[in-house]
CSV table of C-alpha atoms in Angstrom, one decimal:
chain,number,residue,atom,x,y,z
A,1,UNK,CA,-69.7,-35.2,8.6
A,2,UNK,CA,-70.1,-31.1,11.6
A,3,UNK,CA,-71.9,-28.3,11.2
A,4,UNK,CA,-69.3,-25.6,11.1
A,5,UNK,CA,-71.3,-22.5,13.6
A,6,UNK,CA,-68.2,-20.3,12.4
A,7,UNK,CA,-68.6,-21.1,8.8
A,8,UNK,CA,-72.0,-19.8,8.5
A,9,UNK,CA,-72.0,-17.0,11.3
A,10,UNK,CA,-71.8,-14.3,8.3
A,11,UNK,CA,-75.2,-15.8,7.7
A,12,UNK,CA,-78.7,-13.7,9.1
A,13,UNK,CA,-80.7,-15.8,9.9
A,14,UNK,CA,-85.0,-15.3,9.7
A,15,UNK,CA,-85.8,-15.4,13.8
A,16,UNK,CA,-88.1,-17.5,15.6
A,17,UNK,CA,-89.8,-15.7,18.1
A,18,UNK,CA,-92.1,-17.8,20.0
A,19,UNK,CA,-93.4,-18.4,23.4
A,20,UNK,CA,-95.7,-21.9,23.0
A,21,UNK,CA,-98.1,-22.7,25.9
A,22,UNK,CA,-99.4,-25.5,25.4
A,23,UNK,CA,-103.5,-26.9,27.1
A,24,UNK,CA,-103.0,-29.9,28.5
A,25,UNK,CA,-106.8,-30.0,29.5
A,26,UNK,CA,-109.1,-29.0,26.5
A,27,UNK,CA,-111.8,-30.1,25.1
A,28,UNK,CA,-110.3,-30.6,21.6
A,29,UNK,CA,-113.7,-30.4,20.1
A,30,UNK,CA,-114.7,-26.6,22.1
A,31,UNK,CA,-111.6,-25.3,22.2
A,32,UNK,CA,-111.2,-23.3,19.5
A,33,UNK,CA,-114.0,-22.0,20.3
A,34,UNK,CA,-113.4,-20.8,23.8
A,35,UNK,CA,-110.2,-19.2,22.7
A,36,UNK,CA,-111.5,-16.7,19.7
A,37,UNK,CA,-113.7,-15.9,23.0
A,38,UNK,CA,-111.1,-14.6,24.9
A,39,UNK,CA,-110.2,-11.0,24.9
A,40,UNK,CA,-107.6,-9.1,22.8
A,41,UNK,CA,-109.0,-12.2,20.4
A,42,UNK,CA,-112.6,-11.7,20.1
A,43,UNK,CA,-114.1,-10.3,17.2
A,44,UNK,CA,-111.0,-10.7,15.4
A,45,UNK,CA,-111.8,-12.9,12.2
A,46,UNK,CA,-109.8,-16.3,12.4
A,47,UNK,CA,-108.5,-18.8,9.4
A,48,UNK,CA,-108.8,-22.2,10.0
A,49,UNK,CA,-105.6,-24.6,8.0
A,50,UNK,CA,-105.9,-28.3,7.7
A,51,UNK,CA,-101.8,-29.3,8.4
A,52,UNK,CA,-100.0,-31.8,7.3
A,53,UNK,CA,-96.1,-31.9,8.9
A,54,UNK,CA,-93.1,-34.8,7.7
A,55,UNK,CA,-90.2,-34.8,9.3
A,56,UNK,CA,-87.0,-35.6,8.1
A,57,UNK,CA,-83.3,-36.8,9.2
A,58,UNK,CA,-81.1,-40.1,8.8
A,59,UNK,CA,-80.9,-43.0,9.9
A,60,UNK,CA,-78.3,-42.2,12.6
A,61,UNK,CA,-80.4,-39.0,13.5
A,62,UNK,CA,-77.9,-36.5,12.0
A,63,UNK,CA,-80.2,-33.3,12.4
A,64,UNK,CA,-81.2,-34.3,15.0
A,65,UNK,CA,-77.6,-34.3,17.2
A,66,UNK,CA,-76.9,-30.7,15.8
A,67,UNK,CA,-80.5,-29.8,16.7
A,68,UNK,CA,-81.7,-29.0,13.6
A,69,UNK,CA,-84.7,-29.5,12.2
A,70,UNK,CA,-85.9,-30.6,8.6
A,71,UNK,CA,-89.9,-31.3,7.0
A,72,UNK,CA,-91.7,-30.2,4.6
A,73,UNK,CA,-95.8,-29.3,5.1
A,74,UNK,CA,-99.0,-29.4,3.2
A,75,UNK,CA,-101.3,-26.7,3.8
A,76,UNK,CA,-105.2,-27.1,3.4
A,77,UNK,CA,-108.0,-23.9,3.3
A,78,UNK,CA,-111.3,-24.9,2.8
A,79,UNK,CA,-111.3,-25.8,-0.5
A,80,UNK,CA,-108.5,-24.6,-1.9
A,81,UNK,CA,-105.2,-26.6,-4.0
A,82,UNK,CA,-102.4,-28.0,-1.1
A,83,UNK,CA,-100.1,-27.1,-0.8
A,84,UNK,CA,-96.4,-27.5,1.1
A,85,UNK,CA,-93.5,-25.1,2.0
A,86,UNK,CA,-90.2,-26.4,3.3
A,87,UNK,CA,-88.4,-25.6,6.6
A,88,UNK,CA,-85.6,-26.2,8.1
A,89,UNK,CA,-84.9,-24.7,11.4
A,90,UNK,CA,-81.9,-24.0,14.1
A,91,UNK,CA,-81.9,-24.8,18.1
A,92,UNK,CA,-82.0,-21.6,19.4
A,93,UNK,CA,-82.5,-20.2,23.0
A,94,UNK,CA,-86.0,-20.0,25.3
A,95,UNK,CA,-87.2,-20.2,28.5
A,96,UNK,CA,-90.3,-20.5,30.1
A,97,UNK,CA,-91.7,-21.1,26.7
A,98,UNK,CA,-90.2,-18.5,25.2
A,99,UNK,CA,-87.9,-20.0,21.8
A,100,UNK,CA,-86.6,-17.6,19.4
A,101,UNK,CA,-84.9,-19.8,16.2
A,102,UNK,CA,-83.4,-19.7,12.7
A,103,UNK,CA,-86.4,-20.8,10.9
A,104,UNK,CA,-85.9,-20.2,6.4
A,105,UNK,CA,-89.1,-21.7,4.7
A,106,UNK,CA,-89.9,-21.7,1.0
A,107,UNK,CA,-92.7,-23.3,-0.8
A,108,UNK,CA,-92.3,-25.7,-2.9
A,109,UNK,CA,-94.2,-27.1,-5.9
A,110,UNK,CA,-95.0,-31.1,-4.4
A,111,UNK,CA,-94.7,-33.0,-1.1
A,112,UNK,CA,-90.3,-34.1,-2.3
A,113,UNK,CA,-88.3,-32.3,0.1
A,114,UNK,CA,-86.2,-29.9,-2.2
A,115,UNK,CA,-82.2,-29.3,-2.5
A,116,UNK,CA,-82.5,-25.5,-4.2
A,117,UNK,CA,-85.1,-24.4,-1.7
A,118,UNK,CA,-81.9,-25.2,0.7
A,119,UNK,CA,-79.7,-22.3,0.1
A,120,UNK,CA,-78.4,-19.4,1.4
A,121,UNK,CA,-79.6,-21.6,4.5
A,122,UNK,CA,-77.0,-22.7,7.5
A,123,UNK,CA,-77.2,-25.6,4.8
A,124,UNK,CA,-74.8,-25.5,3.1
A,125,UNK,CA,-72.2,-24.9,6.7
A,126,UNK,CA,-73.0,-28.7,6.8
A,127,UNK,CA,-69.9,-30.4,5.6
A,128,UNK,CA,-70.7,-33.5,3.1
A,129,UNK,CA,-74.7,-31.6,3.3
A,130,UNK,CA,-75.1,-33.1,-1.4
A,131,UNK,CA,-74.2,-36.6,0.4
A,132,UNK,CA,-76.4,-36.4,3.5
A,133,UNK,CA,-78.9,-34.6,1.3
A,134,UNK,CA,-79.7,-38.6,-0.3
A,135,UNK,CA,-79.1,-39.9,2.9
A,136,UNK,CA,-82.5,-38.0,4.5
A,137,UNK,CA,-85.6,-40.2,4.7
A,138,UNK,CA,-89.5,-39.3,6.2
A,139,UNK,CA,-88.9,-40.0,10.5
A,140,UNK,CA,-91.9,-39.1,11.9
A,141,UNK,CA,-95.5,-36.5,11.3
A,142,UNK,CA,-97.9,-34.6,13.1
A,143,UNK,CA,-101.2,-33.8,11.4
A,144,UNK,CA,-103.4,-30.6,13.0
A,145,UNK,CA,-106.2,-28.5,12.8
A,146,UNK,CA,-104.4,-24.8,12.9
A,147,UNK,CA,-106.8,-21.8,14.5
A,148,UNK,CA,-104.9,-18.8,13.1
A,149,UNK,CA,-105.6,-15.1,15.0
A,150,UNK,CA,-103.3,-12.0,13.8
A,151,UNK,CA,-103.5,-9.7,16.7
A,152,UNK,CA,-102.4,-6.4,17.4
A,153,UNK,CA,-99.9,-5.7,20.1
A,154,UNK,CA,-99.2,-2.6,21.6
A,155,UNK,CA,-98.3,0.7,19.0
A,156,UNK,CA,-96.7,-0.7,15.9
A,157,UNK,CA,-97.2,-4.9,17.4
A,158,UNK,CA,-98.0,-7.5,16.1
A,159,UNK,CA,-99.1,-11.6,17.1
A,160,UNK,CA,-99.6,-14.7,15.0
A,161,UNK,CA,-101.8,-16.7,17.6
A,162,UNK,CA,-102.0,-20.0,16.1
A,163,UNK,CA,-103.3,-22.8,17.8
A,164,UNK,CA,-102.8,-26.6,17.0
A,165,UNK,CA,-105.7,-29.4,17.8
A,166,UNK,CA,-104.3,-32.8,16.8
A,167,UNK,CA,-101.7,-35.5,17.3
A,168,UNK,CA,-97.9,-36.5,17.3
A,169,UNK,CA,-97.5,-39.7,15.3
A,170,UNK,CA,-94.0,-42.2,15.4
A,171,UNK,CA,-93.4,-45.7,15.6
A,172,UNK,CA,-96.8,-46.6,15.8
A,173,UNK,CA,-98.0,-44.7,18.5
A,174,UNK,CA,-99.8,-41.3,18.6
A,175,UNK,CA,-99.5,-38.5,21.3
A,176,UNK,CA,-102.3,-36.0,21.8
A,177,UNK,CA,-101.3,-31.8,20.8
A,178,UNK,CA,-103.2,-29.7,21.6
A,179,UNK,CA,-101.2,-25.7,22.1
A,180,UNK,CA,-101.1,-22.4,21.2
A,181,UNK,CA,-97.7,-20.7,20.1
A,182,UNK,CA,-97.7,-16.7,19.8
A,183,UNK,CA,-95.0,-16.4,17.2
A,184,UNK,CA,-93.8,-12.6,17.2
A,185,UNK,CA,-94.6,-11.1,13.0
A,186,UNK,CA,-93.5,-7.3,14.8
A,187,UNK,CA,-92.8,-5.2,17.6
A,188,UNK,CA,-91.6,-5.7,21.4
A,189,UNK,CA,-91.6,-9.4,22.5
A,190,UNK,CA,-92.6,-8.8,26.7
A,191,UNK,CA,-96.3,-7.9,24.1
A,192,UNK,CA,-96.3,-11.9,23.2
A,193,UNK,CA,-96.3,-12.2,27.9
A,194,UNK,CA,-98.8,-9.8,27.6
A,195,UNK,CA,-100.9,-11.4,25.5
A,196,UNK,CA,-100.1,-14.8,27.1
A,197,UNK,CA,-101.2,-13.2,30.7
A,198,UNK,CA,-104.4,-12.1,29.2
A,199,UNK,CA,-105.0,-15.8,27.3
A,200,UNK,CA,-103.7,-17.7,30.8
A,201,UNK,CA,-106.5,-15.7,33.2
A,202,UNK,CA,-109.6,-17.6,30.9
A,203,UNK,CA,-107.5,-20.8,30.2
A,204,UNK,CA,-105.2,-22.8,32.0
A,205,UNK,CA,-102.4,-22.8,30.1
A,206,UNK,CA,-98.6,-24.7,30.9
A,207,UNK,CA,-95.6,-23.0,29.5
A,208,UNK,CA,-93.6,-25.0,26.9
A,209,UNK,CA,-90.4,-25.0,24.9
A,210,UNK,CA,-90.5,-28.5,23.6
A,211,UNK,CA,-91.3,-28.5,20.0
A,212,UNK,CA,-93.7,-30.4,18.4
A,213,UNK,CA,-89.5,-32.6,16.4
A,214,UNK,CA,-88.3,-32.8,19.8
A,215,UNK,CA,-92.3,-34.1,20.6
A,216,UNK,CA,-91.9,-36.8,17.9
A,217,UNK,CA,-88.4,-38.1,18.4
A,218,UNK,CA,-88.8,-38.2,21.8
A,219,UNK,CA,-92.1,-40.2,20.8
A,220,UNK,CA,-90.3,-42.3,18.4
A,221,UNK,CA,-87.4,-43.2,20.9
A,222,UNK,CA,-90.6,-44.6,23.3
A,223,UNK,CA,-89.2,-41.3,25.9
A,224,UNK,CA,-91.3,-39.1,26.2
A,225,UNK,CA,-92.9,-39.5,30.0
A,226,UNK,CA,-88.5,-39.9,30.7
A,227,UNK,CA,-88.1,-37.1,33.2
A,228,UNK,CA,-85.8,-33.6,32.3
A,229,UNK,CA,-83.0,-34.0,34.6
A,230,UNK,CA,-80.6,-30.6,34.9
A,231,UNK,CA,-78.6,-29.3,31.7
A,232,UNK,CA,-76.4,-26.7,32.7
A,233,UNK,CA,-75.1,-23.9,30.0
A,234,UNK,CA,-71.6,-24.0,28.9
A,235,UNK,CA,-70.7,-20.2,30.2
A,236,UNK,CA,-68.2,-18.0,28.4
A,237,UNK,CA,-66.4,-16.4,31.6
A,238,UNK,CA,-66.3,-12.8,29.2
A,239,UNK,CA,-69.7,-13.3,29.8
A,240,UNK,CA,-71.6,-10.0,31.3
A,241,UNK,CA,-72.8,-11.2,35.1
A,242,UNK,CA,-76.7,-10.8,34.2
A,243,UNK,CA,-77.0,-12.8,31.6
A,244,UNK,CA,-74.8,-15.5,32.6
A,245,UNK,CA,-77.6,-15.2,35.2
A,246,UNK,CA,-80.8,-15.3,32.7
A,247,UNK,CA,-78.7,-18.0,30.5
A,248,UNK,CA,-78.4,-20.1,34.5
A,249,UNK,CA,-82.1,-19.3,36.0
A,250,UNK,CA,-83.7,-20.4,32.6
A,251,UNK,CA,-82.0,-23.4,31.7
A,252,UNK,CA,-83.0,-24.2,35.9
A,253,UNK,CA,-86.6,-23.1,35.3
A,254,UNK,CA,-86.5,-24.9,31.9
A,255,UNK,CA,-86.8,-28.1,33.8
A,256,UNK,CA,-89.9,-27.2,36.7
A,257,UNK,CA,-91.7,-26.3,33.6
A,258,UNK,CA,-90.5,-29.2,30.8
A,259,UNK,CA,-91.1,-31.6,34.4
A,260,UNK,CA,-94.5,-30.3,35.0
A,261,UNK,CA,-95.9,-30.3,31.7
A,262,UNK,CA,-94.9,-34.1,31.3
A,263,UNK,CA,-96.8,-35.0,34.2
A,264,UNK,CA,-99.5,-34.2,33.3
A,265,UNK,CA,-99.3,-37.1,30.7
A,266,UNK,CA,-97.5,-39.4,32.7
A,267,UNK,CA,-97.3,-41.4,36.1
A,268,UNK,CA,-94.1,-40.9,36.9
A,269,UNK,CA,-92.4,-40.5,40.0
A,270,UNK,CA,-89.9,-38.9,38.6
A,271,UNK,CA,-91.2,-36.1,37.0
A,272,UNK,CA,-92.7,-34.9,40.1
A,273,UNK,CA,-88.9,-35.3,41.8
A,274,UNK,CA,-86.7,-33.8,39.1
A,275,UNK,CA,-89.6,-31.0,38.9
A,276,UNK,CA,-89.0,-30.4,42.7
A,277,UNK,CA,-85.4,-30.5,42.0
A,278,UNK,CA,-85.6,-27.3,39.1
A,279,UNK,CA,-87.0,-25.5,41.7
A,280,UNK,CA,-84.7,-26.1,44.2
A,281,UNK,CA,-82.5,-25.0,41.9
A,282,UNK,CA,-84.3,-21.9,40.5
A,283,UNK,CA,-84.0,-20.7,44.2
A,284,UNK,CA,-81.2,-21.3,44.9
A,285,UNK,CA,-79.9,-19.9,41.0
A,286,UNK,CA,-81.3,-17.0,42.9
A,287,UNK,CA,-79.9,-17.3,46.1
A,288,UNK,CA,-76.2,-17.4,43.7
A,289,UNK,CA,-76.5,-14.8,41.6
A,290,UNK,CA,-78.6,-13.0,45.2
A,291,UNK,CA,-75.1,-9.5,44.8
A,292,UNK,CA,-76.3,-9.1,41.5
A,293,UNK,CA,-80.6,-8.8,41.5
A,294,UNK,CA,-80.4,-7.0,44.7
A,295,UNK,CA,-81.3,-3.9,43.3
A,296,UNK,CA,-84.2,-5.7,40.9
A,297,UNK,CA,-87.3,-6.8,42.3
A,298,UNK,CA,-87.7,-10.4,42.7
A,299,UNK,CA,-90.5,-12.2,40.9
A,300,UNK,CA,-93.3,-12.9,42.2
A,301,UNK,CA,-93.7,-16.7,43.0
A,302,UNK,CA,-97.0,-16.3,45.4
A,303,UNK,CA,-99.2,-17.4,42.6
A,304,UNK,CA,-97.7,-20.8,42.2
A,305,UNK,CA,-97.4,-21.9,46.9
A,306,UNK,CA,-100.6,-24.3,46.5
A,307,UNK,CA,-98.3,-26.0,43.4
A,308,UNK,CA,-95.0,-26.1,45.2
A,309,UNK,CA,-97.1,-27.3,48.1
A,310,UNK,CA,-98.7,-29.7,46.9
A,311,UNK,CA,-94.9,-31.3,45.2
A,312,UNK,CA,-93.9,-31.4,48.5
A,313,UNK,CA,-96.5,-33.7,49.8
A,314,UNK,CA,-96.4,-36.0,46.9
A,315,UNK,CA,-92.9,-36.5,46.9
A,316,UNK,CA,-92.4,-37.7,50.3
A,317,UNK,CA,-94.8,-39.7,50.1
A,318,UNK,CA,-93.4,-41.3,46.9
A,319,UNK,CA,-89.6,-41.3,48.3
A,320,UNK,CA,-91.1,-43.5,51.2
A,321,UNK,CA,-93.5,-45.3,49.1
A,322,UNK,CA,-90.6,-46.4,46.6
A,323,UNK,CA,-87.0,-45.4,48.4
A,324,UNK,CA,-87.1,-45.6,52.4
A,325,UNK,CA,-89.4,-48.0,53.4
A,326,UNK,CA,-89.1,-51.2,51.3
A,327,UNK,CA,-85.6,-51.7,52.1
A,328,UNK,CA,-86.9,-52.1,56.0
A,329,UNK,CA,-89.4,-54.7,54.8
A,330,UNK,CA,-87.8,-57.5,54.7
A,331,UNK,CA,-86.3,-56.4,58.8
A,332,UNK,CA,-89.7,-55.7,60.3
A,333,UNK,CA,-92.0,-58.7,59.3
A,334,UNK,CA,-89.3,-61.3,60.2
A,335,UNK,CA,-91.2,-64.2,59.0
A,336,UNK,CA,-94.0,-62.9,60.2
A,337,UNK,CA,-97.1,-63.4,59.7
A,338,UNK,CA,-98.8,-60.9,61.0
A,339,UNK,CA,-96.4,-58.2,60.8
A,340,UNK,CA,-96.6,-59.3,56.9
A,341,UNK,CA,-100.1,-58.8,56.7
A,342,UNK,CA,-99.5,-55.3,58.5
A,343,UNK,CA,-96.9,-53.9,56.1
A,344,UNK,CA,-98.9,-55.2,52.8
A,345,UNK,CA,-102.1,-53.3,54.5
A,346,UNK,CA,-100.1,-50.3,55.2
A,347,UNK,CA,-98.3,-50.1,50.7
A,348,UNK,CA,-101.9,-50.7,49.7
A,349,UNK,CA,-102.3,-47.0,52.0
A,350,UNK,CA,-99.5,-45.2,51.1
A,351,UNK,CA,-100.7,-46.4,47.1
A,352,UNK,CA,-103.9,-45.2,47.1
A,353,UNK,CA,-103.5,-41.7,49.5
A,354,UNK,CA,-100.2,-41.3,46.4
A,355,UNK,CA,-102.9,-41.3,43.9
A,356,UNK,CA,-104.8,-38.4,45.1
A,357,UNK,CA,-102.2,-36.5,45.9
A,358,UNK,CA,-101.3,-37.3,42.5
A,359,UNK,CA,-104.8,-35.8,41.3
A,360,UNK,CA,-104.4,-33.0,44.0
A,361,UNK,CA,-101.5,-31.6,42.2
A,362,UNK,CA,-103.4,-32.1,38.4
A,363,UNK,CA,-106.2,-30.1,39.7
A,364,UNK,CA,-103.2,-27.8,40.9
A,365,UNK,CA,-102.2,-27.1,37.5
A,366,UNK,CA,-105.4,-27.3,35.7
A,367,UNK,CA,-105.8,-23.3,37.8
A,368,UNK,CA,-105.3,-20.8,35.9
A,369,UNK,CA,-103.5,-18.8,38.4
A,370,UNK,CA,-101.0,-21.7,38.0
A,371,UNK,CA,-99.7,-21.1,34.8
A,372,UNK,CA,-100.6,-17.3,34.7
A,373,UNK,CA,-97.8,-17.8,37.9
A,374,UNK,CA,-95.6,-19.5,35.7
A,375,UNK,CA,-96.1,-16.9,33.0
A,376,UNK,CA,-94.8,-14.1,35.0
A,377,UNK,CA,-91.4,-16.2,36.1
A,378,UNK,CA,-90.8,-15.9,32.3
A,379,UNK,CA,-91.9,-12.7,31.2
A,380,UNK,CA,-89.0,-11.5,34.8
A,381,UNK,CA,-86.4,-13.3,33.3
A,382,UNK,CA,-87.5,-12.8,30.2
A,383,UNK,CA,-86.1,-8.6,31.6
A,384,UNK,CA,-83.3,-9.0,33.0
A,385,UNK,CA,-81.4,-7.8,30.7
A,386,UNK,CA,-82.2,-4.2,30.7
A,387,UNK,CA,-80.9,-4.4,34.7
A,388,UNK,CA,-77.9,-4.8,32.7
A,389,UNK,CA,-74.3,-2.8,34.3
A,390,UNK,CA,-71.2,-2.9,33.2
A,391,UNK,CA,-70.9,-4.9,36.4
A,392,UNK,CA,-67.6,-8.1,35.4
A,393,UNK,CA,-67.1,-10.8,33.7
A,394,UNK,CA,-68.9,-14.1,35.0
A,395,UNK,CA,-65.8,-15.8,34.8
A,396,UNK,CA,-63.8,-14.2,37.8
A,397,UNK,CA,-67.0,-13.1,39.8
A,398,UNK,CA,-68.5,-16.9,39.9
A,399,UNK,CA,-65.1,-18.5,41.2
A,400,UNK,CA,-65.2,-15.8,44.3
A,401,UNK,CA,-69.3,-16.3,44.7
A,402,UNK,CA,-68.8,-20.1,45.2
A,403,UNK,CA,-65.3,-19.5,46.7
A,404,UNK,CA,-66.8,-18.0,49.9
A,405,UNK,CA,-70.1,-20.3,49.7
A,406,UNK,CA,-67.9,-23.7,50.2
A,407,UNK,CA,-66.5,-21.5,52.9
A,408,UNK,CA,-69.3,-20.6,55.1
A,409,UNK,CA,-70.4,-24.6,54.8
A,410,UNK,CA,-67.6,-26.4,55.8
A,411,UNK,CA,-68.7,-23.6,58.2
A,412,UNK,CA,-71.2,-24.6,58.6
A,413,UNK,CA,-70.3,-28.4,59.3
A,414,UNK,CA,-67.5,-27.6,62.2
A,415,UNK,CA,-70.7,-25.7,63.9
A,416,UNK,CA,-73.1,-28.6,63.3
A,417,UNK,CA,-70.7,-31.6,64.8
A,418,UNK,CA,-69.8,-28.9,68.0
A,419,UNK,CA,-73.5,-28.5,68.2
A,420,UNK,CA,-73.6,-32.1,68.2
A,421,UNK,CA,-71.3,-33.4,70.4
A,422,UNK,CA,-72.5,-31.2,72.7
A,423,UNK,CA,-75.9,-32.6,73.1
A,424,UNK,CA,-77.5,-28.8,71.4
A,425,UNK,CA,-81.7,-28.6,72.0
A,426,UNK,CA,-81.5,-27.6,68.8
A,427,UNK,CA,-78.6,-29.5,67.4
A,428,UNK,CA,-80.9,-31.1,65.0
A,429,UNK,CA,-82.3,-28.2,63.5
A,430,UNK,CA,-78.7,-26.5,62.9
A,431,UNK,CA,-77.9,-30.3,61.1
A,432,UNK,CA,-81.4,-29.7,58.6
A,433,UNK,CA,-79.2,-25.7,58.2
A,434,UNK,CA,-76.4,-27.1,57.0
A,435,UNK,CA,-77.9,-30.2,55.0
A,436,UNK,CA,-80.2,-27.4,52.9
A,437,UNK,CA,-76.8,-25.2,52.7
A,438,UNK,CA,-75.0,-27.8,51.4
A,439,UNK,CA,-77.4,-28.6,48.8
A,440,UNK,CA,-77.9,-25.0,47.9
A,441,UNK,CA,-74.3,-24.9,48.0
A,442,UNK,CA,-73.9,-28.2,45.8
A,443,UNK,CA,-75.9,-27.4,42.7
A,444,UNK,CA,-75.0,-23.3,43.1
A,445,UNK,CA,-71.6,-25.2,42.4
A,446,UNK,CA,-73.0,-27.5,39.4
A,447,UNK,CA,-74.2,-24.2,37.6
A,448,UNK,CA,-70.8,-22.7,37.3
A,449,UNK,CA,-68.9,-26.0,37.1
A,450,UNK,CA,-68.3,-25.0,33.2
A,451,UNK,CA,-66.3,-21.7,34.7
A,452,UNK,CA,-64.4,-22.9,37.6
A,453,UNK,CA,-60.8,-25.5,38.2
A,454,UNK,CA,-62.5,-28.7,38.0
A,455,UNK,CA,-60.6,-31.2,39.9
A,456,UNK,CA,-61.2,-28.4,43.1
A,457,UNK,CA,-65.1,-28.2,41.9
A,458,UNK,CA,-65.8,-31.7,41.7
A,459,UNK,CA,-64.5,-31.6,45.5
A,460,UNK,CA,-66.3,-30.3,46.6
A,461,UNK,CA,-69.4,-31.1,44.7
A,462,UNK,CA,-68.8,-34.9,45.8
A,463,UNK,CA,-68.7,-33.0,49.4
A,464,UNK,CA,-71.4,-31.0,49.2
A,465,UNK,CA,-73.5,-34.7,48.6
A,466,UNK,CA,-72.2,-36.4,51.1
A,467,UNK,CA,-72.9,-34.1,53.2
A,468,UNK,CA,-76.4,-33.9,52.5
A,469,UNK,CA,-77.0,-37.4,51.7
A,470,UNK,CA,-75.8,-38.4,55.7
A,471,UNK,CA,-78.1,-36.1,56.8
A,472,UNK,CA,-81.1,-36.7,54.5
A,473,UNK,CA,-81.7,-40.3,55.5
A,474,UNK,CA,-81.5,-40.3,58.8
A,475,UNK,CA,-84.1,-36.8,59.0
A,476,UNK,CA,-86.1,-38.2,56.8
A,477,UNK,CA,-86.6,-41.6,57.6
A,478,UNK,CA,-87.5,-40.2,60.7
A,479,UNK,CA,-90.0,-37.2,59.5
A,480,UNK,CA,-91.7,-40.8,57.9
A,481,UNK,CA,-93.4,-41.5,61.2
A,482,UNK,CA,-94.3,-38.4,61.4
A,483,UNK,CA,-96.8,-38.7,58.2
A,484,UNK,CA,-97.5,-42.6,58.7
A,485,UNK,CA,-99.1,-42.7,61.6
A,486,UNK,CA,-102.4,-39.8,60.4
A,487,UNK,CA,-102.3,-42.6,57.3
A,488,UNK,CA,-103.4,-45.2,60.1
A,489,UNK,CA,-100.4,-46.7,59.6
A,490,UNK,CA,-99.5,-49.9,62.0
A,491,UNK,CA,-97.7,-48.2,65.6
A,492,UNK,CA,-95.6,-51.3,65.2
A,493,UNK,CA,-94.7,-50.2,61.6
A,494,UNK,CA,-93.7,-46.7,64.0
A,495,UNK,CA,-92.2,-48.2,66.2
A,496,UNK,CA,-90.0,-50.0,64.1
A,497,UNK,CA,-88.8,-47.1,62.3
A,498,UNK,CA,-88.6,-44.8,65.2
A,499,UNK,CA,-86.2,-46.9,66.9
A,500,UNK,CA,-84.1,-46.9,63.5
A,501,UNK,CA,-84.5,-43.3,62.5
A,502,UNK,CA,-83.5,-43.3,66.3
A,503,UNK,CA,-80.7,-45.0,66.2
A,504,UNK,CA,-79.7,-43.6,62.9
A,505,UNK,CA,-79.3,-39.6,64.0
A,506,UNK,CA,-77.4,-41.1,66.5
């Protein structure tokens, strides 16, 4: 069975354009009243619904593989009779909470899937869809109370604000749901960001693109805590360069924001790591596209400074505790009971300090300023196409740009080697600059890989990764000693680690 996108291209999909905001710190009992007091929702009469959503797929999860979803929803409002809706959704695009998807919804007479309600949807483009329908079974469900507001946006805009409080249930597991969905009924898309910014000024939010369907699948797979890794997009080489920049930067920003949203719920060091990778990739993307964006005001990220510092401190300790120090435990102890006690004390100290830093990071994420800053970046990203000029296609541009970056890295590697051979005082600083350039070059090459010659690009990525790793391992070991000293680490351990680091750097 295959989904033929070309065969269905002539069908105009009803577009669902929404901005999703997670509310992970909200008191579920009070959040509806709190949101209703936020301008411009204040004074608008709301309505409340009780929703039950049942998601269907084949045992092989075929629809999920096609990035589609089929849902039955029961809606009950007050004492009114429950009615059912069937919805078919297809994947779209989005970044930093904003998503645009195809959505086809029909009223059905009872709580059973109706094949007739799928007429006129992309369902008919699926090969063998008649047989596929008979294989569908319930996979998971969500239950929530939804509060709705209809908010005017500008002269002719209208936004439906939906607050969902409840849970997703799958495979005997349950996760809470507390989020706002701002759906554009009509008007400019930017009005979603304007309203979201007004909400974020009063309530701590996190932009997220993860749908309830995807949350259910991850819960069913027991992968809810799995970190989101880089997923460089496949780019059309004829795409205007500015639009390609929006696509690439959007994926990078999503890696950052989605891992932050998951970190709030799950204590996993990999989430911190991938969030930092996402942010570094975002900065590398801005660096990559700098020639295109030179006349465009850059997004204001000053509001994220406390978050970035907290992420950095926690990640440094995570690396120390989980990666750098463990291989040196036995060589340091070497059968000595006193040294074993010293190392055990260090491990306890690191565990406690990591928990302190995790709590500090959660506190920063729970401030309205953080959510507002993330929304500001998303708004800037959404507006990028308005600056589009008659620039060249992204394919030729990417080849020239990455070629220059690789040449620059080769020159930096040569300069670093010469500085170390001469014993220059600034050799270590030069080495650090080379490491940063290698990391940025790697991220840029990976982002553009679908447009570049395969064999050559793989070699360049491998070289950048090798330089980054070789320089980083020795430097990380030396930096750890500066982190451990204020924590009261034993002098014998510090001396041992400094000796190892000096030897490796030499």
